[in-house]
mmCIF file of C-alpha atoms in Angstrom:
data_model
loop_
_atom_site.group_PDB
_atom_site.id
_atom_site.type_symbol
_atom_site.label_atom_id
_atom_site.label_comp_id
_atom_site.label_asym_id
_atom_site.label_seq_id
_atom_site.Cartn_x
_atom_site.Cartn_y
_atom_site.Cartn_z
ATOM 1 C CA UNK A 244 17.196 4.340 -0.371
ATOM 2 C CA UNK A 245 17.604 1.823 2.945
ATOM 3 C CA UNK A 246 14.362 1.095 3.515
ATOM 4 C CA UNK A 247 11.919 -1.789 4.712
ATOM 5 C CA UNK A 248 8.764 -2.757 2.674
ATOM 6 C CA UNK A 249 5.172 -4.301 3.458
ATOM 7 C CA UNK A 250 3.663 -5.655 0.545
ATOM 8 C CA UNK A 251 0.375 -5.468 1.427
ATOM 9 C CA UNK A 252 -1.751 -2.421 3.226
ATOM 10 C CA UNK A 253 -4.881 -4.448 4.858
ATOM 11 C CA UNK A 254 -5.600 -7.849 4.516
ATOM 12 C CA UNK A 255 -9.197 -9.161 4.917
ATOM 13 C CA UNK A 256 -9.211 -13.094 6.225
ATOM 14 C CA UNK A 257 -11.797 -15.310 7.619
ATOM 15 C CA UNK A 258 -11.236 -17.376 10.380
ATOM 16 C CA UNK A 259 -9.081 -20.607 9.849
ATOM 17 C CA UNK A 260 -7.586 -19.073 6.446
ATOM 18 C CA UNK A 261 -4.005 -18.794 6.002
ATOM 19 C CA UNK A 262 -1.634 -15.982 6.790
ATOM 20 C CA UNK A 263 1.621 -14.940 5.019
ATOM 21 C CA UNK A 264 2.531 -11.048 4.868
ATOM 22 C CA UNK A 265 5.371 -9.829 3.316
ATOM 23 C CA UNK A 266 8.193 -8.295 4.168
ATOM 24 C CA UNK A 267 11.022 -7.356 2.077
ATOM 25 C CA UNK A 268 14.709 -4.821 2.909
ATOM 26 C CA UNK A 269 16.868 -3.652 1.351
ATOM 27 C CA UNK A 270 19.949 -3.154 3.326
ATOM 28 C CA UNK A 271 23.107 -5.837 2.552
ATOM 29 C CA UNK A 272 25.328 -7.338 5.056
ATOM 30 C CA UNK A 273 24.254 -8.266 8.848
ATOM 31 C CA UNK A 274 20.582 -7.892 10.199
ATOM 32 C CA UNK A 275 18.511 -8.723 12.954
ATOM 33 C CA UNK A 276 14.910 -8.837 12.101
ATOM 34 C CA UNK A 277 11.597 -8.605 13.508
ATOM 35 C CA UNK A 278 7.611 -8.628 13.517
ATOM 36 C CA UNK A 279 5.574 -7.356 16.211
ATOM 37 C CA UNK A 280 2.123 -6.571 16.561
ATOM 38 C CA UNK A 281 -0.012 -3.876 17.811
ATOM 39 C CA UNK A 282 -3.544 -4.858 19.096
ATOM 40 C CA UNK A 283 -6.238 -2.167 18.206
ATOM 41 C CA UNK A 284 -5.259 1.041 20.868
ATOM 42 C CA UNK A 285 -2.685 -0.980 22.589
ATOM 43 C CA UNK A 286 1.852 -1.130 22.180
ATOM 44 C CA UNK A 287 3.639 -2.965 20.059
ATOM 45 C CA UNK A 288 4.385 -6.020 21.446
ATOM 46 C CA UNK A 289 7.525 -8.321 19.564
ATOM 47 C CA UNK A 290 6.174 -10.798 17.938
ATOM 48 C CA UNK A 291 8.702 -12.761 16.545
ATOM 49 C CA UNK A 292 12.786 -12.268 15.866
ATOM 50 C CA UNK A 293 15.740 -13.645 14.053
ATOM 51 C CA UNK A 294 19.081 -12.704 14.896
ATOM 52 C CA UNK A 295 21.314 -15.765 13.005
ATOM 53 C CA UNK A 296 21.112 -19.681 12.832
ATOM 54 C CA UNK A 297 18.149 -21.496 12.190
ATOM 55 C CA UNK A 298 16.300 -18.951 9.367
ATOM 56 C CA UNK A 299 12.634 -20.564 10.507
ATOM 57 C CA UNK A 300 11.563 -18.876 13.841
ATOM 58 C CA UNK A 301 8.877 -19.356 15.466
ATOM 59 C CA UNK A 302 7.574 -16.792 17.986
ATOM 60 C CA UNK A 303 3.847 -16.456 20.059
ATOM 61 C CA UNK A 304 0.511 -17.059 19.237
ATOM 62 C CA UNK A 305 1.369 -19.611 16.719
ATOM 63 C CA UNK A 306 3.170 -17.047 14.114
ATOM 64 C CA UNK A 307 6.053 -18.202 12.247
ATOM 65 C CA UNK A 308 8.570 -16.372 9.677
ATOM 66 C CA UNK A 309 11.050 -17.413 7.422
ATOM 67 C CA UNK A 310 14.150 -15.335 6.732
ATOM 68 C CA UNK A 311 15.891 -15.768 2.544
ATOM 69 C CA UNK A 312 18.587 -14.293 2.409
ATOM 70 C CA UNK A 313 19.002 -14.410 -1.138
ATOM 71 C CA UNK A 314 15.503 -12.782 -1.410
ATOM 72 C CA UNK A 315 15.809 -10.414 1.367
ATOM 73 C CA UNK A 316 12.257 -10.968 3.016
ATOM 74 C CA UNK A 317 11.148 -12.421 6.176
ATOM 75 C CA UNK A 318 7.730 -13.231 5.581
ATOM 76 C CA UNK A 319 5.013 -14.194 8.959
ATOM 77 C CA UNK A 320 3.155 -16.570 8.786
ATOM 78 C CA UNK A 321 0.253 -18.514 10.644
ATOM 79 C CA UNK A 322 -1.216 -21.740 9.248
ATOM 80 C CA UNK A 323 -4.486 -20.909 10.631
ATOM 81 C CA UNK A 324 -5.885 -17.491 11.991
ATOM 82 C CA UNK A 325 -8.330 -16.616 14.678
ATOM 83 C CA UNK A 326 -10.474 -13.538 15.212
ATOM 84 C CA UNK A 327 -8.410 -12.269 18.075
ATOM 85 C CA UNK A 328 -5.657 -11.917 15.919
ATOM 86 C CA UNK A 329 -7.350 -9.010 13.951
ATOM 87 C CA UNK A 330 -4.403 -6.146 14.891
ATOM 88 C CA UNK A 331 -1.460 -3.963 13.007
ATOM 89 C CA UNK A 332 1.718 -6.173 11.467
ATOM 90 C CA UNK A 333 4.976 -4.359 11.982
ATOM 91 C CA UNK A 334 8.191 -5.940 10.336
ATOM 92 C CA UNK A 335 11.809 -4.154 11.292
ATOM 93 C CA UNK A 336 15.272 -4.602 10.751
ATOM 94 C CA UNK A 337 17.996 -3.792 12.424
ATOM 95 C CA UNK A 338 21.187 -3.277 10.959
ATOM 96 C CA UNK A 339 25.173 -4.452 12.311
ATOM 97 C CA UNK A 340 26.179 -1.090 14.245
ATOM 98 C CA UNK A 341 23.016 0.681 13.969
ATOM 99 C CA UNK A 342 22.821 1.505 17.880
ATOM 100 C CA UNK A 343 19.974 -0.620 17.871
ATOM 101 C CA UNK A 344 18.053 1.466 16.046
ATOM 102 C CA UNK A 345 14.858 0.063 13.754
ATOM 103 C CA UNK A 346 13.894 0.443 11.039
ATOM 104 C CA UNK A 347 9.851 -0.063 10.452
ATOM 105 C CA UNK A 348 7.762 -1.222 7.245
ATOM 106 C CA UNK A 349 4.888 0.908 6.756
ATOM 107 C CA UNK A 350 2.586 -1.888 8.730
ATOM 108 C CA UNK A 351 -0.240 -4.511 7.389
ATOM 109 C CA UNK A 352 -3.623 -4.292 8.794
ATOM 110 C CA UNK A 353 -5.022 -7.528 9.392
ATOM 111 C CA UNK A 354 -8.730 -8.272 10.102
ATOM 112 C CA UNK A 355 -10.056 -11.839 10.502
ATOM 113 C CA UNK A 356 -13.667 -12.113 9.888
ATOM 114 C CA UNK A 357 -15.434 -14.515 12.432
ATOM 115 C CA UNK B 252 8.473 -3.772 37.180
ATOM 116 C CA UNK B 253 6.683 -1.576 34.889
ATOM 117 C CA UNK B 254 9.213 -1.211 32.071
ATOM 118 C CA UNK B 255 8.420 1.981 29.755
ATOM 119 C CA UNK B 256 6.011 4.036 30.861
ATOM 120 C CA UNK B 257 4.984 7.293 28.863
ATOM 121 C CA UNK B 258 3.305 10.368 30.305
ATOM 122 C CA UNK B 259 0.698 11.633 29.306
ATOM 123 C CA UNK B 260 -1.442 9.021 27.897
ATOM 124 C CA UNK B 261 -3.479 11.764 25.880
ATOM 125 C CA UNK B 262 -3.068 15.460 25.283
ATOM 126 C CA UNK B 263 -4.810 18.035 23.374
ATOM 127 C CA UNK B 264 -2.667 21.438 22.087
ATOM 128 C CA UNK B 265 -3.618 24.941 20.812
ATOM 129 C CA UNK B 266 -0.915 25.300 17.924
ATOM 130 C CA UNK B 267 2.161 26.863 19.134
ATOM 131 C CA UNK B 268 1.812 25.467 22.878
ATOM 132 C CA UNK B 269 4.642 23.655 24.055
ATOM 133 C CA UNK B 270 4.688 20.928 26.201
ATOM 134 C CA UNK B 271 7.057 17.883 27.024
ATOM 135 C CA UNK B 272 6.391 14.688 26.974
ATOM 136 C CA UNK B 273 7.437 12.083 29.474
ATOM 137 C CA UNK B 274 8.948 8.307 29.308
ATOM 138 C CA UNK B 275 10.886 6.356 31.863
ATOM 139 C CA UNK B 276 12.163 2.775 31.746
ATOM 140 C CA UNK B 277 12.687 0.537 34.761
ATOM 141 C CA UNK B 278 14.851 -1.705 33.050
ATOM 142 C CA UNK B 279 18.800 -0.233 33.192
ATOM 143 C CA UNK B 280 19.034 0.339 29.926
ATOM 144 C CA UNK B 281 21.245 1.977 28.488
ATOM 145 C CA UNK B 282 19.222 3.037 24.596
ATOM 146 C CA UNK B 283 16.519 4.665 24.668
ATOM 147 C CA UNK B 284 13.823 5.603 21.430
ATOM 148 C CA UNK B 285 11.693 8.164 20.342
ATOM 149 C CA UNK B 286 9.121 7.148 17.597
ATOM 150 C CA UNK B 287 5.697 9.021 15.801
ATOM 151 C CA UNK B 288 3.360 6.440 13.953
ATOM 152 C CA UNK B 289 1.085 8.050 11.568
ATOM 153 C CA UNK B 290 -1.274 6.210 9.907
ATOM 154 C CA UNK B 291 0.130 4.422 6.448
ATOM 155 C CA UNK B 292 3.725 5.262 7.569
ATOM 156 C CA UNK B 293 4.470 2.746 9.847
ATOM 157 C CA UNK B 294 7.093 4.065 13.386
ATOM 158 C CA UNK B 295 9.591 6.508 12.723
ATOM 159 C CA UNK B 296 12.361 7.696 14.459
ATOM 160 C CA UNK B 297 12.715 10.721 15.785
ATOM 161 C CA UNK B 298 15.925 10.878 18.555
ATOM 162 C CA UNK B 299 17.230 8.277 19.977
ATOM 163 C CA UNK B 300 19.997 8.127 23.230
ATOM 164 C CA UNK B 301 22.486 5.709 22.629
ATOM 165 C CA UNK B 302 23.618 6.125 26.517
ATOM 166 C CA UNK B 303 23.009 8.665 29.595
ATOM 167 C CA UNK B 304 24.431 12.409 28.265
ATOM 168 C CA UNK B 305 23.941 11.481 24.413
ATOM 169 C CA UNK B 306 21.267 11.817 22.038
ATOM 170 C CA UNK B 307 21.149 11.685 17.752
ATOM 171 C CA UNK B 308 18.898 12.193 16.066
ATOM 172 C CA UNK B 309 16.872 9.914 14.113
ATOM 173 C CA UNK B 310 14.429 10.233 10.858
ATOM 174 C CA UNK B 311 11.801 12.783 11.812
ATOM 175 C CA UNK B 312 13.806 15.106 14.174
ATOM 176 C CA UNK B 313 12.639 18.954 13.260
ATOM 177 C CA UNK B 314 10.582 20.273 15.439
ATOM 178 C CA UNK B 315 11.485 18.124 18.537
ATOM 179 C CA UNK B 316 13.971 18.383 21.245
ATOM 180 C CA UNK B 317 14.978 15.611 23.576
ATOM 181 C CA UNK B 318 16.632 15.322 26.731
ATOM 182 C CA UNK B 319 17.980 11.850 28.744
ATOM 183 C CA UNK B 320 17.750 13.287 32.147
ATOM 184 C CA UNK B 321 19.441 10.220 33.598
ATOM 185 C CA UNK B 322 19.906 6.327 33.033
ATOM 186 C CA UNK B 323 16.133 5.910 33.640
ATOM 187 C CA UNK B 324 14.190 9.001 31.622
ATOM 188 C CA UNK B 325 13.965 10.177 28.338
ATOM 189 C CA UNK B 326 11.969 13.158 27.472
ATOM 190 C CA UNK B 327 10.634 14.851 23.911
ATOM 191 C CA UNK B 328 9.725 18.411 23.942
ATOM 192 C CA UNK B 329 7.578 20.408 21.309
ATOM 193 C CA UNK B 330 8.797 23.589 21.909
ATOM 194 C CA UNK B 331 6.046 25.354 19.712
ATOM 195 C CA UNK B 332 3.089 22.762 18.408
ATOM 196 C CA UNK B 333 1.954 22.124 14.797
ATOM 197 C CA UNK B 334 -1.023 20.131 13.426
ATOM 198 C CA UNK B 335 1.638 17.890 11.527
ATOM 199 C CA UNK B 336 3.274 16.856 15.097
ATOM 200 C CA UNK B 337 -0.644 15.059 15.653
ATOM 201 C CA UNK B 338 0.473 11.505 16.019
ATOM 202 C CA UNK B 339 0.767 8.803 18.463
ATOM 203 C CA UNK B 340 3.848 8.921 19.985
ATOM 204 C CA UNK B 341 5.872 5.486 21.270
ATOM 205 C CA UNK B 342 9.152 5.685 23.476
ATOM 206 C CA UNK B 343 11.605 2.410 23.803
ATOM 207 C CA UNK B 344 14.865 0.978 25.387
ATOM 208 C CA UNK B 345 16.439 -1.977 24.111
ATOM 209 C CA UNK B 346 17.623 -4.687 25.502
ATOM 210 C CA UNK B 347 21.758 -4.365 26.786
ATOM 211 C CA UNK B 348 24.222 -7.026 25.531
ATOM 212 C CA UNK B 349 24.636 -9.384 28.018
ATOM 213 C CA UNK B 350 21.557 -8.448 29.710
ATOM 214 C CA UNK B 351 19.257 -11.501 28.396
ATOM 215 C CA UNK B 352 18.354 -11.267 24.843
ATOM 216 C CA UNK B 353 19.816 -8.663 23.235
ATOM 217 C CA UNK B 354 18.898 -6.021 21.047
ATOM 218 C CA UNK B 355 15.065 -6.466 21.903
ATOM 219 C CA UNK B 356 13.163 -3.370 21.690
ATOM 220 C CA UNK B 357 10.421 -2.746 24.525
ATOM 221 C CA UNK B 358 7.811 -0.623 23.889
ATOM 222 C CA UNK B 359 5.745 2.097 26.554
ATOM 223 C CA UNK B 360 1.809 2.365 25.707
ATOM 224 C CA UNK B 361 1.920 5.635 23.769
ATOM 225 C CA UNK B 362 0.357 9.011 23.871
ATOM 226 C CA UNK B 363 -2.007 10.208 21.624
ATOM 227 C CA UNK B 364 -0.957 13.843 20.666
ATOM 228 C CA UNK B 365 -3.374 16.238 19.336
ATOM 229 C CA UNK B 366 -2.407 19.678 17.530
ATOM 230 C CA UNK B 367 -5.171 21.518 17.146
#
């Protein structure tokens, strides 16, 4: 089955520490892709996208995310994380003549320990 | 400019009360998105309206009826509540072609639905 996967469920860091979560798919041909994040009781807010060209994208808050092709994934990453980023990791794809429709990973929790 | 703003923010139900739930974008867009997100499962569809007068359905449609009243609103109706329709609910529009960055999904704050 089509289907977008999160490798990891929750993800304990401590300030300063390194970031990368995973996020692999599984459909072939043309894809926009995404990460947003959801602050604790807040909306998803987009985080990051790629729709074609350069396959390194950077979007807010420092966050960065590489698309392979060959490897399907689009991983996020942060050199460095802060407290305030403690939130809910979404990644989504959107397939060529979808209607726009996503397609969500089962989300990483992230909590940064001060 | 508010962009997608859902109605009611919370909302408690008796099982088999029905009760509709309200989202309206301020953005001319044409798409519009209704998601549940359950805890370990990520967002998932349940209708979407691809344009004013059509709607699909998406993932998680049974149990749920939708209507796009016009260009601007988008509504999702539990005609007869369950305890497995307790979720948060998020509506979204997306971003026309041509109309700045395309294809961007934005997002309303949610409501927190309770089937009790």
């Amino acid at each position: 089955a089509q289907s977008v996967s999160q490798h990891n469920h929750h993800v304990i860091l401590s300030e300063a520490a390194s970031l990368e979560l995973g996020c692999n798919y599984s459909y072939g041909g043309t894809v926009n892709l995404f990460w947003y994040v959801q602050y604790p009781g807040q909306h998803l807010q987009l985080l990051l996208k790629y729709f074609s060209g350069d396959p390194l994208v950077k979007g807010i808050k420092g966050f960065e995310a590489e698309f392979i092709k060959s490897k399907f994934s689009f991983n996020l990453r942060k050199p460095s994380v802060q407290w305030s980023d403690t939130a809910e990791y979404f990644c989504a794809v959107m397939r060529g003549g979808s209607q726009g429709n996503l397609i969500f990973g089962k989300g990483t929790k992230l909590s940064v320990k001060p | 400019n508010a962009g997608v703003t859902q109605t009611p923010k919370f909302q408690v139900l008796k099982t088999g009360q029905s009760m509709t739930l309200q989202c309206a974008q301020d953005m001319n867009h044409n798409s519009m998105y209704w998601y549940r997100q359950d805890p370990g499962m990520g967002l998932r569809l349940i209708y979407y309206s691809a344009s004013e007068g059509t709607t699909d359905k998406g993932e998680v449609p049974n149990g749920y009826n939708v209507s796009r009243l016009n260009k601007r609103e988008f509504s999702l109706r539990l005609e007869s509540a369950a305890p497995s329709q307790t979720s948060v609910y998020f509506c979204a529009s997306i971003s026309n072609p041509g109309q700045g960055i395309k294809n961007i999904q934005y997002f309303g704050a949610g409501t927190r639905l309770s089937v009790l």
